[in-house]
Amino acid sequence: LHIASDQSSLSRLSVEALNEALRVGKALNDHRLSSYALGHLGRIHEHQGEYEEAYRLTQRALLASQKVHAPESLYRWQWQMGRILNSLGRPNEAIPAYRRAIGTLQSIRQETARCYGRSDISFRETAGPACSELIDLLLERSAGQEEPADRLPYLKEARELVELLKVYELRDYFQDEC
């Protein structure tokens, strides 16, 4: 009981701090700050199982992040949206959200590699969980198909994601893009 009370207090303090950050972001017209505040508020609601509110906040975080072209936050909110949509029982909308998150992560890695000669972002560590969740979702969708031909696109994309993770694992290990 004491631990639950502490978590509730911490959650309440987090929400208060994030609401204050959101207020400051709005006052300063700082979309980046607003994006982080909204996204993290959405994450708290997601964690608490309040998916409709999490969806609403995450949608606003996505829009704010897009206004300032902030891919470092955008992928987080795209991934979060995928999880939320899946939790809401909307896998056909969750899959594209996951795809966008992984695409955004790939663009960040490629951009960092071009700018600095190599990427300090471990794609496997960063994108691995999102890829794994998408793979699970694709395999579930595949299993729900009655016709073998209808399963194939899901299985093919799942295999390609596994291969993508392996490629980036090798690139991270050898610290080389080749």
mmCIF file of C-alpha atoms in Angstrom:
data_model
loop_
_atom_site.group_PDB
_atom_site.id
_atom_site.type_symbol
_atom_site.label_atom_id
_atom_site.label_comp_id
_atom_site.label_asym_id
_atom_site.label_seq_id
_atom_site.Cartn_x
_atom_site.Cartn_y
_atom_site.Cartn_z
ATOM 1 C CA LEU A 1 0.000 0.000 0.000
ATOM 2 C CA HIS A 2 2.851 2.384 0.854
ATOM 3 C CA ILE A 3 4.542 1.771 -2.529
ATOM 4 C CA ALA A 4 1.297 2.399 -4.427
ATOM 5 C CA SER A 5 0.849 5.648 -2.509
ATOM 6 C CA ASP A 6 4.398 6.754 -3.380
ATOM 7 C CA GLN A 7 3.840 5.943 -7.059
ATOM 8 C CA SER A 8 0.576 7.859 -7.053
ATOM 9 C CA SER A 9 2.301 10.875 -5.495
ATOM 10 C CA LEU A 10 5.142 10.711 -8.015
ATOM 11 C CA SER A 11 2.696 10.391 -10.868
ATOM 12 C CA ARG A 12 0.725 13.384 -9.618
ATOM 13 C CA LEU A 13 3.928 15.454 -9.281
ATOM 14 C CA SER A 14 4.998 14.412 -12.782
ATOM 15 C CA VAL A 15 1.669 15.450 -14.234
ATOM 16 C CA GLU A 16 1.869 18.803 -12.448
ATOM 17 C CA ALA A 17 5.411 19.431 -13.712
ATOM 18 C CA LEU A 18 4.493 18.429 -17.263
ATOM 19 C CA ASN A 19 1.390 20.633 -17.221
ATOM 20 C CA GLU A 20 3.573 23.527 -16.081
ATOM 21 C CA ALA A 21 6.049 22.764 -18.896
ATOM 22 C CA LEU A 22 3.144 22.741 -21.334
ATOM 23 C CA ARG A 23 1.925 26.097 -20.016
ATOM 24 C CA VAL A 24 5.425 27.579 -20.450
ATOM 25 C CA GLY A 25 5.748 26.036 -23.913
ATOM 26 C CA LYS A 26 2.472 27.618 -24.984
ATOM 27 C CA ALA A 27 3.418 30.989 -23.471
ATOM 28 C CA LEU A 28 6.751 30.976 -25.306
ATOM 29 C CA ASN A 29 5.254 29.447 -28.461
ATOM 30 C CA ASP A 30 7.880 26.706 -28.042
ATOM 31 C CA HIS A 31 6.499 23.745 -29.963
ATOM 32 C CA ARG A 32 9.436 21.519 -29.043
ATOM 33 C CA LEU A 33 8.808 21.995 -25.312
ATOM 34 C CA SER A 34 5.075 21.532 -25.832
ATOM 35 C CA SER A 35 5.716 18.351 -27.803
ATOM 36 C CA TYR A 36 7.757 16.794 -25.004
ATOM 37 C CA ALA A 37 5.284 17.858 -22.321
ATOM 38 C CA LEU A 38 2.301 16.509 -24.274
ATOM 39 C CA GLY A 39 4.080 13.315 -25.245
ATOM 40 C CA HIS A 40 5.165 12.513 -21.717
ATOM 41 C CA LEU A 41 1.690 13.300 -20.406
ATOM 42 C CA GLY A 42 0.378 10.890 -23.013
ATOM 43 C CA ARG A 43 2.871 8.271 -21.825
ATOM 44 C CA ILE A 44 1.622 8.615 -18.242
ATOM 45 C CA HIS A 45 -1.985 8.151 -19.369
ATOM 46 C CA GLU A 46 -0.935 5.191 -21.520
ATOM 47 C CA HIS A 47 0.822 3.627 -18.544
ATOM 48 C CA GLN A 48 -2.339 4.124 -16.464
ATOM 49 C CA GLY A 49 -4.475 2.441 -19.134
ATOM 50 C CA GLU A 50 -6.281 5.659 -20.047
ATOM 51 C CA TYR A 51 -5.848 5.103 -23.776
ATOM 52 C CA GLU A 52 -8.338 7.650 -25.114
ATOM 53 C CA GLU A 53 -6.647 10.480 -23.196
ATOM 54 C CA ALA A 54 -3.224 9.087 -24.116
ATOM 55 C CA TYR A 55 -4.302 9.090 -27.767
ATOM 56 C CA ARG A 56 -5.477 12.695 -27.601
ATOM 57 C CA LEU A 57 -2.297 13.947 -25.917
ATOM 58 C CA THR A 58 0.001 11.939 -28.173
ATOM 59 C CA GLN A 59 -1.784 13.274 -31.269
ATOM 60 C CA ARG A 60 -1.119 16.819 -30.042
ATOM 61 C CA ALA A 61 2.522 15.910 -29.303
ATOM 62 C CA LEU A 62 2.915 14.603 -32.854
ATOM 63 C CA LEU A 63 1.543 17.808 -34.330
ATOM 64 C CA ALA A 64 3.788 19.993 -32.165
ATOM 65 C CA SER A 65 6.841 17.914 -33.030
ATOM 66 C CA GLN A 66 6.085 18.143 -36.748
ATOM 67 C CA LYS A 67 5.827 21.940 -36.544
ATOM 68 C CA VAL A 68 9.472 22.229 -35.517
ATOM 69 C CA HIS A 69 10.768 19.263 -37.547
ATOM 70 C CA ALA A 70 12.011 17.437 -34.454
ATOM 71 C CA PRO A 71 12.578 13.813 -35.525
ATOM 72 C CA GLU A 72 14.285 13.042 -32.204
ATOM 73 C CA SER A 73 10.911 13.438 -30.499
ATOM 74 C CA LEU A 74 8.689 12.602 -33.450
ATOM 75 C CA TYR A 75 9.714 8.932 -33.513
ATOM 76 C CA ARG A 76 8.874 8.618 -29.814
ATOM 77 C CA TRP A 77 5.352 9.908 -30.308
ATOM 78 C CA GLN A 78 4.841 7.834 -33.494
ATOM 79 C CA TRP A 79 5.897 4.708 -31.613
ATOM 80 C CA GLN A 80 3.744 5.666 -28.628
ATOM 81 C CA MET A 81 0.801 6.200 -30.975
ATOM 82 C CA GLY A 82 1.340 2.712 -32.386
ATOM 83 C CA ARG A 83 1.230 1.201 -28.906
ATOM 84 C CA ILE A 84 -1.867 3.199 -27.970
ATOM 85 C CA LEU A 85 -3.723 2.327 -31.171
ATOM 86 C CA ASN A 86 -2.892 -1.334 -30.645
ATOM 87 C CA SER A 87 -4.147 -1.124 -27.051
ATOM 88 C CA LEU A 88 -7.345 0.481 -28.350
ATOM 89 C CA GLY A 89 -7.858 -2.555 -30.597
ATOM 90 C CA ARG A 90 -6.997 -0.668 -33.788
ATOM 91 C CA PRO A 91 -4.101 -2.713 -35.213
ATOM 92 C CA ASN A 92 -4.727 -1.573 -38.800
ATOM 93 C CA GLU A 93 -3.908 1.974 -37.663
ATOM 94 C CA ALA A 94 -1.147 0.884 -35.268
ATOM 95 C CA ILE A 95 0.934 -0.799 -37.965
ATOM 96 C CA PRO A 96 1.453 2.389 -40.037
ATOM 97 C CA ALA A 97 2.278 4.336 -36.857
ATOM 98 C CA TYR A 98 5.013 1.822 -36.038
ATOM 99 C CA ARG A 99 6.272 1.996 -39.618
ATOM 100 C CA ARG A 100 6.511 5.784 -39.417
ATOM 101 C CA ALA A 101 8.426 5.570 -36.131
ATOM 102 C CA ILE A 102 10.956 3.137 -37.574
ATOM 103 C CA GLY A 103 11.309 5.247 -40.727
ATOM 104 C CA THR A 104 11.908 8.361 -38.647
ATOM 105 C CA LEU A 105 14.531 6.535 -36.597
ATOM 106 C CA GLN A 106 16.280 5.386 -39.760
ATOM 107 C CA SER A 107 16.396 8.963 -41.059
ATOM 108 C CA ILE A 108 17.939 10.197 -37.808
ATOM 109 C CA ARG A 109 20.596 7.501 -37.921
ATOM 110 C CA GLN A 110 21.427 8.225 -41.563
ATOM 111 C CA GLU A 111 21.537 11.974 -40.921
ATOM 112 C CA THR A 112 23.816 11.560 -37.913
ATOM 113 C CA ALA A 113 26.109 9.247 -39.854
ATOM 114 C CA ARG A 114 26.394 11.819 -42.689
ATOM 115 C CA CYS A 115 27.078 14.700 -40.315
ATOM 116 C CA TYR A 116 29.580 13.053 -38.001
ATOM 117 C CA GLY A 117 31.068 10.261 -40.061
ATOM 118 C CA ARG A 118 29.422 7.612 -37.918
ATOM 119 C CA SER A 119 26.329 7.347 -35.858
ATOM 120 C CA ASP A 120 26.442 7.269 -32.085
ATOM 121 C CA ILE A 121 22.838 6.175 -32.148
ATOM 122 C CA SER A 122 22.536 2.449 -31.718
ATOM 123 C CA PHE A 123 19.648 1.726 -34.049
ATOM 124 C CA ARG A 124 19.224 -1.735 -32.593
ATOM 125 C CA GLU A 125 18.912 -0.415 -29.032
ATOM 126 C CA THR A 126 16.680 2.479 -30.025
ATOM 127 C CA ALA A 127 14.505 0.854 -32.681
ATOM 128 C CA GLY A 128 14.724 -2.732 -31.439
ATOM 129 C CA PRO A 129 11.744 -2.523 -29.089
ATOM 130 C CA ALA A 130 9.589 -0.726 -31.676
ATOM 131 C CA CYS A 131 10.587 -3.258 -34.354
ATOM 132 C CA SER A 132 9.854 -6.154 -32.003
ATOM 133 C CA GLU A 133 6.422 -4.775 -31.200
ATOM 134 C CA LEU A 134 5.680 -4.280 -34.900
ATOM 135 C CA ILE A 135 6.919 -7.786 -35.707
ATOM 136 C CA ASP A 136 4.579 -9.205 -33.047
ATOM 137 C CA LEU A 137 1.689 -7.201 -34.456
ATOM 138 C CA LEU A 138 2.456 -8.327 -38.018
ATOM 139 C CA LEU A 139 2.637 -11.964 -36.926
ATOM 140 C CA GLU A 140 -0.693 -11.617 -35.102
ATOM 141 C CA ARG A 141 -2.265 -10.077 -38.215
ATOM 142 C CA SER A 142 -0.799 -12.886 -40.324
ATOM 143 C CA ALA A 143 -2.219 -15.550 -38.012
ATOM 144 C CA GLY A 144 -5.649 -13.950 -38.333
ATOM 145 C CA GLN A 145 -5.696 -14.406 -42.103
ATOM 146 C CA GLU A 146 -7.484 -17.462 -43.445
ATOM 147 C CA GLU A 147 -5.842 -17.575 -46.871
ATOM 148 C CA PRO A 148 -2.088 -18.323 -47.035
ATOM 149 C CA ALA A 149 -1.670 -15.659 -49.727
ATOM 150 C CA ASP A 150 -3.108 -13.067 -47.356
ATOM 151 C CA ARG A 151 -0.520 -14.000 -44.705
ATOM 152 C CA LEU A 152 2.455 -13.515 -46.988
ATOM 153 C CA PRO A 153 2.758 -9.685 -46.896
ATOM 154 C CA TYR A 154 2.717 -9.671 -43.080
ATOM 155 C CA LEU A 155 5.267 -12.476 -42.858
ATOM 156 C CA LYS A 156 7.498 -10.866 -45.468
ATOM 157 C CA GLU A 157 7.503 -7.515 -43.655
ATOM 158 C CA ALA A 158 8.221 -9.225 -40.323
ATOM 159 C CA ARG A 159 11.194 -11.042 -41.886
ATOM 160 C CA GLU A 160 12.470 -7.787 -43.418
ATOM 161 C CA LEU A 161 12.329 -6.101 -40.013
ATOM 162 C CA VAL A 162 14.330 -8.908 -38.416
ATOM 163 C CA GLU A 163 16.892 -8.589 -41.216
ATOM 164 C CA LEU A 164 16.999 -4.812 -40.763
ATOM 165 C CA LEU A 165 17.770 -5.213 -37.073
ATOM 166 C CA LYS A 166 20.562 -7.677 -37.888
ATOM 167 C CA VAL A 167 22.094 -5.275 -40.433
ATOM 168 C CA TYR A 168 22.115 -2.441 -37.928
ATOM 169 C CA GLU A 169 23.470 -4.734 -35.241
ATOM 170 C CA LEU A 170 26.437 -5.504 -37.501
ATOM 171 C CA ARG A 171 26.893 -1.829 -38.372
ATOM 172 C CA ASP A 172 26.846 -0.904 -34.691
ATOM 173 C CA TYR A 173 29.269 -3.684 -33.827
ATOM 174 C CA PHE A 174 31.781 -2.815 -36.545
ATOM 175 C CA GLN A 175 31.033 0.933 -36.301
ATOM 176 C CA ASP A 176 30.963 0.973 -40.071
ATOM 177 C CA GLU A 177 28.209 1.757 -42.574
ATOM 178 C CA CYS A 178 29.360 -0.782 -45.176
#
